[in-house]
Amino acid sequence: MRRLVSCVLFLSSLALATGCATYTQDLDRARSHYEANRFEQALALFRVLEHDTDSFSLPEQAQYAYLRGMTDYRLADLAPQGTGVADPRKGYRDNARHWLGLAAAIEKQTPGGISSEQKNRLTETLADLNRDVYGGAETLPEGDAAPDAASQPAAPAAPADAAEPPAPTL
């Protein structure tokens, strides 16, 4: 009888241990939803995990922020156009910019959490989202604060016979 009770307790604890998902498993499940274009399900899991992101390692935090931001970015394209404050597209894009900026900051501080392909996508997507905030002005060439005199066109030369202006008549 004692042996039966210990077997039942062991099997129960084993079932409970395998039945409980860890945060990393939830992140993997959310990633698989994202990769399968099930963005609503992915976002639901990301929102549940948001309060527990401090339980992740820094590379996992970078992955969480990247995937959360990209999920919001994808949902912005699928959301209906609203007006003013009730514009879901703007809300998704604002959230995407926040999370992707956080992912970039974590990756800059602790490289290795985001793949090179994801970094390229992150850079392109943040550039698109930043245009919402900063506008789409052309940027100057790298390192130039203002065009230098050598790159500006020269003023047209004055004709040789017009070297001196005519004297005023009285």
C-alpha positions as a LaTeX table, in Angstrom:
\begin{tabular}{lrrr}
\hline
Residue & $x$ (\AA) & $y$ (\AA) & $z$ (\AA) \\
\hline
Met1 & 0.00 & 0.00 & 0.00 \\
Arg2 & 2.79 & 2.39 & 0.87 \\
Arg3 & 4.51 & 1.62 & $-2.40$ \\
Leu4 & 1.29 & 2.29 & $-4.32$ \\
Val5 & 0.88 & 5.69 & $-2.66$ \\
Ser6 & 4.46 & 6.67 & $-3.46$ \\
Cys7 & 4.00 & 5.58 & $-7.11$ \\
Val8 & 0.81 & 7.61 & $-7.40$ \\
Leu9 & 2.51 & 10.67 & $-5.87$ \\
Phe10 & 5.49 & 10.28 & $-8.19$ \\
Leu11 & 3.31 & 9.95 & $-11.30$ \\
Ser12 & 1.15 & 12.89 & $-10.19$ \\
Ser13 & 4.17 & 15.13 & $-9.70$ \\
Leu14 & 5.57 & 14.03 & $-13.05$ \\
Ala15 & 2.27 & 14.86 & $-14.76$ \\
Leu16 & 2.15 & 18.25 & $-13.07$ \\
Ala17 & 5.74 & 19.03 & $-14.01$ \\
Thr18 & 5.17 & 18.25 & $-17.68$ \\
Gly19 & 1.76 & 19.92 & $-17.72$ \\
Cys20 & 3.02 & 23.31 & $-16.51$ \\
Ala21 & 4.52 & 25.47 & $-19.20$ \\
Thr22 & 7.55 & 27.59 & $-18.45$ \\
Tyr23 & 7.94 & 31.13 & $-19.69$ \\
Thr24 & 10.40 & 29.95 & $-22.32$ \\
Gln25 & 7.91 & 27.39 & $-23.59$ \\
Asp26 & 5.26 & 30.11 & $-23.79$ \\
Leu27 & 7.69 & 32.30 & $-25.74$ \\
Asp28 & 8.37 & 29.41 & $-28.12$ \\
Arg29 & 4.63 & 28.86 & $-28.55$ \\
Ala30 & 4.09 & 32.56 & $-29.27$ \\
Arg31 & 6.97 & 32.45 & $-31.78$ \\
Ser32 & 5.36 & 29.51 & $-33.56$ \\
His33 & 2.05 & 31.43 & $-33.74$ \\
Tyr34 & 3.92 & 34.43 & $-35.20$ \\
Glu35 & 5.74 & 32.29 & $-37.76$ \\
Ala36 & 2.42 & 30.68 & $-38.78$ \\
Asn37 & 0.89 & 34.17 & $-39.31$ \\
Arg38 & $-1.51$ & 33.69 & $-36.38$ \\
Phe39 & $-0.77$ & 37.16 & $-35.07$ \\
Glu40 & $-3.80$ & 37.49 & $-32.78$ \\
Gln41 & $-2.90$ & 34.30 & $-30.89$ \\
Ala42 & 0.75 & 35.38 & $-30.72$ \\
Leu43 & $-0.19$ & 38.79 & $-29.33$ \\
Ala44 & $-2.43$ & 37.19 & $-26.69$ \\
Leu45 & 0.49 & 35.09 & $-25.46$ \\
Phe46 & 2.88 & 38.05 & $-25.57$ \\
Arg47 & 0.50 & 40.12 & $-23.46$ \\
Val48 & 0.28 & 37.33 & $-20.88$ \\
Leu49 & 4.08 & 37.04 & $-20.80$ \\
Glu50 & 4.71 & 40.79 & $-20.62$ \\
His51 & 4.67 & 40.96 & $-16.82$ \\
Asp52 & 7.15 & 38.08 & $-16.57$ \\
Thr53 & 9.79 & 39.21 & $-19.07$ \\
Asp54 & 12.22 & 39.77 & $-16.21$ \\
Ser55 & 12.29 & 35.98 & $-15.85$ \\
Phe56 & 13.88 & 35.70 & $-19.31$ \\
Ser57 & 17.59 & 35.85 & $-20.02$ \\
Leu58 & 18.72 & 38.96 & $-21.94$ \\
Pro59 & 18.77 & 37.14 & $-25.30$ \\
Glu60 & 15.23 & 35.86 & $-24.59$ \\
Gln61 & 14.16 & 39.40 & $-23.65$ \\
Ala62 & 15.52 & 40.63 & $-27.00$ \\
Gln63 & 13.61 & 37.85 & $-28.80$ \\
Tyr64 & 10.44 & 38.66 & $-26.85$ \\
Ala65 & 10.67 & 42.38 & $-27.68$ \\
Tyr66 & 11.49 & 41.68 & $-31.33$ \\
Leu67 & 8.64 & 39.20 & $-31.81$ \\
Arg68 & 6.19 & 41.36 & $-29.87$ \\
Gly69 & 7.07 & 44.40 & $-31.98$ \\
Met70 & 6.88 & 42.53 & $-35.26$ \\
Thr71 & 3.52 & 41.04 & $-34.24$ \\
Asp72 & 2.14 & 44.53 & $-33.59$ \\
Tyr73 & 3.65 & 45.71 & $-36.89$ \\
Arg74 & 1.95 & 42.90 & $-38.83$ \\
Leu75 & $-1.37$ & 43.51 & $-37.06$ \\
Ala76 & $-1.21$ & 47.20 & $-38.01$ \\
Asp77 & $-1.38$ & 46.17 & $-41.68$ \\
Leu78 & $-4.39$ & 43.94 & $-41.00$ \\
Ala79 & $-6.35$ & 46.32 & $-38.75$ \\
Pro80 & $-9.20$ & 48.42 & $-40.16$ \\
Gln81 & $-8.51$ & 52.11 & $-40.64$ \\
Gly82 & $-9.94$ & 54.20 & $-37.83$ \\
Thr83 & $-10.09$ & 57.90 & $-37.13$ \\
Gly84 & $-8.31$ & 60.05 & $-34.59$ \\
Val85 & $-7.78$ & 58.43 & $-31.22$ \\
Ala86 & $-9.71$ & 55.32 & $-32.25$ \\
Asp87 & $-7.27$ & 54.32 & $-34.98$ \\
Pro88 & $-6.12$ & 50.76 & $-34.24$ \\
Arg89 & $-3.43$ & 50.94 & $-36.92$ \\
Lys90 & $-1.75$ & 53.84 & $-35.16$ \\
Gly91 & $-1.94$ & 52.02 & $-31.83$ \\
Tyr92 & $-0.35$ & 48.88 & $-33.27$ \\
Arg93 & 2.37 & 50.92 & $-35.01$ \\
Asp94 & 3.12 & 52.86 & $-31.82$ \\
Asn95 & 3.41 & 49.62 & $-29.85$ \\
Ala96 & 5.55 & 48.06 & $-32.57$ \\
Arg97 & 7.94 & 51.01 & $-32.46$ \\
His98 & 8.20 & 50.74 & $-28.67$ \\
Trp99 & 8.94 & 47.02 & $-28.64$ \\
Leu100 & 11.30 & 47.07 & $-31.60$ \\
Gly101 & 13.21 & 49.99 & $-30.09$ \\
Leu102 & 13.52 & 47.98 & $-26.89$ \\
Ala103 & 14.74 & 44.94 & $-28.84$ \\
Ala104 & 17.36 & 47.08 & $-30.60$ \\
Ala105 & 18.54 & 48.52 & $-27.28$ \\
Ile106 & 18.83 & 45.09 & $-25.64$ \\
Glu107 & 20.65 & 43.71 & $-28.68$ \\
Lys108 & 23.06 & 46.66 & $-28.68$ \\
Gln109 & 23.80 & 46.16 & $-24.98$ \\
Thr110 & 24.01 & 42.34 & $-25.14$ \\
Pro111 & 24.50 & 41.05 & $-28.70$ \\
Gly112 & 23.43 & 37.56 & $-29.65$ \\
Gly113 & 19.70 & 37.47 & $-28.96$ \\
Ile114 & 18.61 & 38.39 & $-32.47$ \\
Ser115 & 19.79 & 36.76 & $-35.70$ \\
Ser116 & 21.36 & 38.82 & $-38.49$ \\
Glu117 & 18.24 & 38.38 & $-40.64$ \\
Gln118 & 16.09 & 39.61 & $-37.77$ \\
Lys119 & 18.46 & 42.58 & $-37.24$ \\
Asn120 & 18.05 & 43.59 & $-40.88$ \\
Arg121 & 14.27 & 43.32 & $-40.64$ \\
Leu122 & 14.37 & 45.21 & $-37.33$ \\
Thr123 & 16.36 & 48.07 & $-38.87$ \\
Glu124 & 14.06 & 48.35 & $-41.90$ \\
Thr125 & 10.91 & 48.17 & $-39.81$ \\
Leu126 & 12.13 & 50.75 & $-37.28$ \\
Ala127 & 13.03 & 53.09 & $-40.14$ \\
Asp128 & 9.46 & 52.77 & $-41.46$ \\
Leu129 & 7.96 & 53.33 & $-38.00$ \\
Asn130 & 10.26 & 56.28 & $-37.30$ \\
Arg131 & 8.92 & 58.01 & $-40.40$ \\
Asp132 & 5.56 & 58.17 & $-38.58$ \\
Val133 & 7.23 & 60.23 & $-35.86$ \\
Tyr134 & 9.99 & 62.13 & $-37.61$ \\
Gly135 & 8.63 & 62.36 & $-41.14$ \\
Gly136 & 10.25 & 61.22 & $-44.33$ \\
Ala137 & 12.86 & 63.91 & $-44.90$ \\
Glu138 & 15.96 & 62.99 & $-46.83$ \\
Thr139 & 19.02 & 62.49 & $-44.69$ \\
Leu140 & 22.39 & 64.06 & $-45.34$ \\
Pro141 & 25.31 & 61.89 & $-46.36$ \\
Glu142 & 26.94 & 60.20 & $-43.42$ \\
Gly143 & 29.36 & 62.45 & $-41.54$ \\
Asp144 & 28.21 & 65.69 & $-43.18$ \\
Ala145 & 26.44 & 68.22 & $-41.00$ \\
Ala146 & 25.99 & 70.54 & $-43.97$ \\
Pro147 & 27.13 & 70.50 & $-47.56$ \\
Asp148 & 30.65 & 71.88 & $-47.87$ \\
Ala149 & 31.70 & 74.61 & $-50.28$ \\
Ala150 & 33.48 & 72.18 & $-52.60$ \\
Ser151 & 30.27 & 70.27 & $-53.30$ \\
Gln152 & 28.20 & 73.38 & $-54.03$ \\
Pro153 & 28.04 & 74.67 & $-57.61$ \\
Ala154 & 30.13 & 77.72 & $-58.37$ \\
Ala155 & 28.42 & 81.02 & $-59.08$ \\
Pro156 & 28.33 & 81.94 & $-62.79$ \\
Ala157 & 31.27 & 84.08 & $-63.88$ \\
Ala158 & 30.59 & 87.66 & $-64.91$ \\
Pro159 & 31.18 & 88.54 & $-68.59$ \\
Ala160 & 34.62 & 90.10 & $-69.24$ \\
Asp161 & 33.25 & 93.31 & $-70.78$ \\
Ala162 & 31.00 & 93.99 & $-67.81$ \\
Ala163 & 33.86 & 94.28 & $-65.33$ \\
Glu164 & 32.90 & 97.84 & $-64.34$ \\
Pro165 & 29.34 & 98.95 & $-63.92$ \\
Pro166 & 28.29 & 102.03 & $-66.00$ \\
Ala167 & 28.42 & 105.40 & $-64.27$ \\
Pro168 & 25.08 & 106.74 & $-63.15$ \\
Thr169 & 23.58 & 109.53 & $-65.27$ \\
Leu170 & 22.36 & 112.75 & $-63.75$ \\
\hline
\end{tabular}
